[in-house]
mmCIF file of C-alpha atoms in Angstrom:
data_model
loop_
_atom_site.group_PDB
_atom_site.id
_atom_site.type_symbol
_atom_site.label_atom_id
_atom_site.label_comp_id
_atom_site.label_asym_id
_atom_site.label_seq_id
_atom_site.Cartn_x
_atom_site.Cartn_y
_atom_site.Cartn_z
ATOM 1 C CA PHE Q 177 -1.234 1.940 -5.450
ATOM 2 C CA PRO Q 178 -2.577 4.547 -2.798
ATOM 3 C CA ILE Q 179 0.697 3.905 -0.957
ATOM 4 C CA ALA Q 180 2.159 5.930 -3.711
ATOM 5 C CA LEU Q 181 -0.668 8.923 -3.872
ATOM 6 C CA TYR Q 182 -1.189 9.197 -0.463
ATOM 7 C CA PRO Q 183 3.386 10.308 0.126
ATOM 8 C CA THR Q 184 3.174 11.565 -3.128
ATOM 9 C CA SER Q 185 0.240 14.384 -1.769
ATOM 10 C CA LEU Q 186 3.092 15.383 0.753
ATOM 11 C CA VAL Q 187 5.382 15.970 -1.189
ATOM 12 C CA PHE Q 188 3.056 18.479 -3.538
ATOM 13 C CA ASP Q 189 2.243 20.283 0.137
ATOM 14 C CA LEU Q 190 5.866 20.495 0.443
ATOM 15 C CA LEU Q 191 6.041 22.431 -2.718
ATOM 16 C CA SER Q 192 2.832 24.407 -2.393
ATOM 17 C CA HIS Q 193 4.281 26.425 0.235
ATOM 18 C CA LEU Q 194 8.058 26.601 -2.001
ATOM 19 C CA ALA Q 195 6.267 28.005 -5.753
ATOM 20 C CA GLU Q 196 5.270 31.358 -5.817
ATOM 21 C CA ASP Q 197 1.691 30.736 -6.828
ATOM 22 C CA GLY Q 198 1.637 27.034 -5.304
ATOM 23 C CA ASN Q 199 -2.490 26.474 -5.827
ATOM 24 C CA PRO Q 200 -1.591 24.631 -8.176
ATOM 25 C CA TYR Q 201 0.149 21.954 -5.930
ATOM 26 C CA VAL Q 202 -3.053 22.366 -3.552
ATOM 27 C CA ARG Q 203 -5.050 21.218 -5.968
ATOM 28 C CA GLY Q 204 -2.593 18.579 -7.107
ATOM 29 C CA ALA Q 205 -2.344 17.298 -3.969
ATOM 30 C CA PHE Q 206 -6.154 17.040 -3.525
ATOM 31 C CA ALA Q 207 -6.436 14.749 -6.117
ATOM 32 C CA LEU Q 208 -3.756 12.186 -5.652
ATOM 33 C CA ILE Q 209 -5.801 12.036 -2.115
ATOM 34 C CA VAL Q 210 -9.150 11.438 -3.617
ATOM 35 C CA ILE Q 211 -7.553 9.423 -7.203
ATOM 36 C CA ALA Q 212 -5.920 7.159 -3.827
ATOM 37 C CA LEU Q 213 -9.466 6.574 -2.132
ATOM 38 C CA VAL Q 214 -11.463 6.011 -5.118
ATOM 39 C CA VAL Q 215 -8.627 3.633 -5.642
ATOM 40 C CA SER Q 216 -8.586 2.121 -1.808
ATOM 41 C CA VAL Q 217 -12.259 1.099 -2.349
ATOM 42 C CA LEU Q 218 -10.872 -1.744 -4.448
ATOM 43 C CA THR Q 219 -8.301 -2.957 -2.238
ATOM 44 C CA VAL Q 220 -10.089 -2.935 0.368
ATOM 45 C CA ALA Q 221 -12.403 -5.329 -1.522
ATOM 46 C CA ALA Q 222 -10.268 -7.258 -2.905
ATOM 47 C CA GLY Q 223 -8.468 -7.483 1.183
ATOM 48 C CA PHE Q 224 -11.490 -8.321 2.176
ATOM 49 C CA ALA Q 225 -11.801 -11.141 0.172
ATOM 50 C CA ASP Q 226 -8.911 -12.463 1.383
ATOM 51 C CA PHE Q 227 -9.412 -12.105 5.028
ATOM 52 C CA LEU Q 228 -12.337 -14.206 4.613
ATOM 53 C CA LEU Q 229 -10.410 -17.209 3.927
ATOM 54 C CA ILE Q 230 -7.956 -16.667 6.808
ATOM 55 C CA GLU Q 231 -8.884 -19.198 9.730
ATOM 56 C CA ASN Q 232 -10.445 -17.727 12.475
ATOM 57 C CA GLY Q 233 -7.868 -17.650 15.663
ATOM 58 C CA SER Q 234 -5.212 -17.979 13.688
ATOM 59 C CA ARG Q 235 -1.630 -15.359 14.136
ATOM 60 C CA SER Q 236 -2.272 -14.930 10.251
ATOM 61 C CA TRP Q 237 -6.313 -14.032 11.067
ATOM 62 C CA ARG Q 238 -4.775 -11.474 13.974
ATOM 63 C CA ILE Q 239 -2.094 -9.499 11.400
ATOM 64 C CA ALA Q 240 -4.975 -8.886 9.223
ATOM 65 C CA VAL Q 241 -7.197 -7.778 11.717
ATOM 66 C CA MET Q 242 -4.525 -5.530 12.532
ATOM 67 C CA HIS Q 243 -3.785 -4.286 8.928
ATOM 68 C CA MET Q 244 -7.324 -3.882 8.156
ATOM 69 C CA SER Q 245 -7.483 -1.874 10.928
ATOM 70 C CA MET Q 246 -4.613 0.558 10.254
ATOM 71 C CA GLN Q 247 -5.766 0.695 6.842
ATOM 72 C CA LEU Q 248 -9.435 1.776 7.422
ATOM 73 C CA VAL Q 249 -7.716 4.750 10.210
ATOM 74 C CA THR Q 250 -5.587 5.481 7.408
ATOM 75 C CA ALA Q 251 -8.602 5.804 4.987
ATOM 76 C CA GLY Q 252 -10.433 7.571 7.554
ATOM 77 C CA LEU Q 253 -8.206 10.224 8.373
ATOM 78 C CA PHE Q 254 -6.940 10.921 4.632
ATOM 79 C CA LEU Q 255 -10.896 10.992 3.803
ATOM 80 C CA ALA Q 256 -11.175 13.808 6.443
ATOM 81 C CA ASN Q 257 -8.542 14.891 5.364
ATOM 82 C CA ALA Q 258 -9.873 15.289 1.513
ATOM 83 C CA VAL Q 259 -13.461 16.952 3.153
ATOM 84 C CA LEU Q 260 -11.074 19.475 5.069
ATOM 85 C CA ARG Q 261 -8.648 20.439 1.578
ATOM 86 C CA GLY Q 262 -12.237 20.161 -0.137
ATOM 87 C CA ARG Q 263 -13.474 23.514 1.166
ATOM 88 C CA ASP Q 264 -10.985 25.986 -0.010
ATOM 89 C CA LEU Q 265 -9.040 24.813 -2.818
ATOM 90 C CA ASP Q 266 -8.178 28.792 -4.200
ATOM 91 C CA VAL Q 267 -5.451 28.696 -0.943
ATOM 92 C CA THR Q 268 -1.750 29.283 -3.157
ATOM 93 C CA ALA Q 269 -0.521 26.902 -0.015
ATOM 94 C CA THR Q 270 -1.267 23.804 1.868
ATOM 95 C CA PRO Q 271 -2.549 24.535 5.527
ATOM 96 C CA ALA Q 272 -0.998 23.441 8.609
ATOM 97 C CA GLY Q 273 -4.591 21.277 8.939
ATOM 98 C CA PRO Q 274 -4.287 18.871 6.111
ATOM 99 C CA ILE Q 275 -0.245 18.989 6.403
ATOM 100 C CA VAL Q 276 -0.309 17.162 9.738
ATOM 101 C CA LEU Q 277 -3.116 15.103 8.990
ATOM 102 C CA THR Q 278 -1.245 13.448 5.640
ATOM 103 C CA VAL Q 279 2.248 13.258 8.696
ATOM 104 C CA VAL Q 280 -0.185 11.064 10.740
ATOM 105 C CA GLY Q 281 -2.202 9.564 8.386
ATOM 106 C CA LEU Q 282 1.799 8.087 6.497
ATOM 107 C CA LEU Q 283 2.135 6.824 9.720
ATOM 108 C CA THR Q 284 -0.064 4.722 9.908
ATOM 109 C CA LEU Q 285 -0.139 3.763 6.227
ATOM 110 C CA THR Q 286 3.009 2.767 7.641
ATOM 111 C CA VAL Q 287 2.699 0.699 10.080
ATOM 112 C CA GLY Q 288 -0.665 -0.936 8.162
ATOM 113 C CA ALA Q 289 2.115 -1.766 4.985
ATOM 114 C CA ALA Q 290 4.373 -3.016 7.640
ATOM 115 C CA LEU Q 291 1.961 -5.786 8.941
ATOM 116 C CA GLY Q 292 0.519 -6.562 5.441
ATOM 117 C CA GLY Q 293 4.074 -7.181 4.282
ATOM 118 C CA GLU Q 294 4.030 -9.559 7.442
ATOM 119 C CA LEU Q 295 1.076 -11.175 5.849
ATOM 120 C CA VAL Q 296 2.416 -11.905 2.557
ATOM 121 C CA TYR Q 297 6.060 -12.251 2.757
ATOM 122 C CA ARG Q 298 6.071 -14.610 6.499
ATOM 123 C CA HIS Q 299 2.884 -15.694 6.647
ATOM 124 C CA GLY Q 300 2.399 -16.697 2.647
ATOM 125 C CA ARG Q 301 -1.054 -14.863 1.968
ATOM 126 C CA ARG Q 302 -1.677 -13.840 -1.203
ATOM 127 C CA VAL Q 303 1.535 -15.036 -2.733
ATOM 128 C CA GLU Q 304 1.157 -17.783 -5.497
ATOM 129 C CA LEU Q 305 4.312 -19.669 -6.420
ATOM 130 C CA ASP Q 306 5.406 -19.737 -9.452
ATOM 131 C CA PRO Q 307 5.253 -24.007 -10.321
ATOM 132 C CA ALA Q 308 8.618 -23.949 -11.846
ATOM 133 C CA LEU Q 309 9.904 -22.175 -8.631
ATOM 134 C CA THR Q 310 8.044 -25.136 -6.280
ATOM 135 C CA THR Q 311 9.029 -28.170 -8.104
ATOM 136 C CA PRO Q 312 12.868 -29.271 -7.642
ATOM 137 C CA PRO Q 313 14.778 -29.496 -10.470
ATOM 138 C CA PRO Q 314 15.428 -33.053 -12.481
ATOM 139 C CA PRO Q 315 18.729 -34.993 -11.234
ATOM 140 C CA PRO Q 316 21.754 -34.665 -13.195
ATOM 141 C CA GLU Q 317 22.549 -37.208 -15.481
ATOM 142 C CA ALA Q 318 24.968 -39.411 -14.276
ATOM 143 C CA ALA Q 319 28.280 -38.294 -15.140
ATOM 144 C CA ASP Q 320 29.778 -41.145 -17.549
ATOM 145 C CA PRO Q 321 33.438 -42.699 -15.544
ATOM 146 C CA GLU Q 322 34.633 -42.727 -19.346
ATOM 147 C CA GLY Q 323 34.031 -39.075 -20.597
ATOM 148 C CA PRO Q 324 31.341 -38.585 -23.766
ATOM 149 C CA SER Q 325 32.100 -40.643 -26.021
ATOM 150 C CA THR Q 326 32.510 -39.943 -29.794
ATOM 151 C CA VAL Q 327 31.739 -40.446 -32.916
ATOM 152 C CA GLY Q 328 34.234 -41.920 -35.438
#
């Protein structure tokens, strides 16, 4: 769910410019980024465990490497963003630098998410299908040409 927290920080940044005292939004955006970074650590661990199971050199592996690279770049951008923001949380509106970092980070996040989606939906990585969906349905009972029997 870091994919939801990072864009929400940009919304808070924009609100900081619209509010008379935007400091709560500045602090909120910072908190959202820090929480997303913490959650990203868990996401990276799970993703890396999945990555180790992919056959080396396959198309899925190449896409996974690109996905992982984009998401690591994204995390680096947002880490730099958090450090920059943390230096001065007493402003009434988010400065331009962190907003630019957020926008660039969201672009890399979008590309990385699209690659992750390709891994899941086109290559079936980490998709555990419900057995009820993969088992063919039983054949319909043979219809009796004389119709249903009646008990009389």
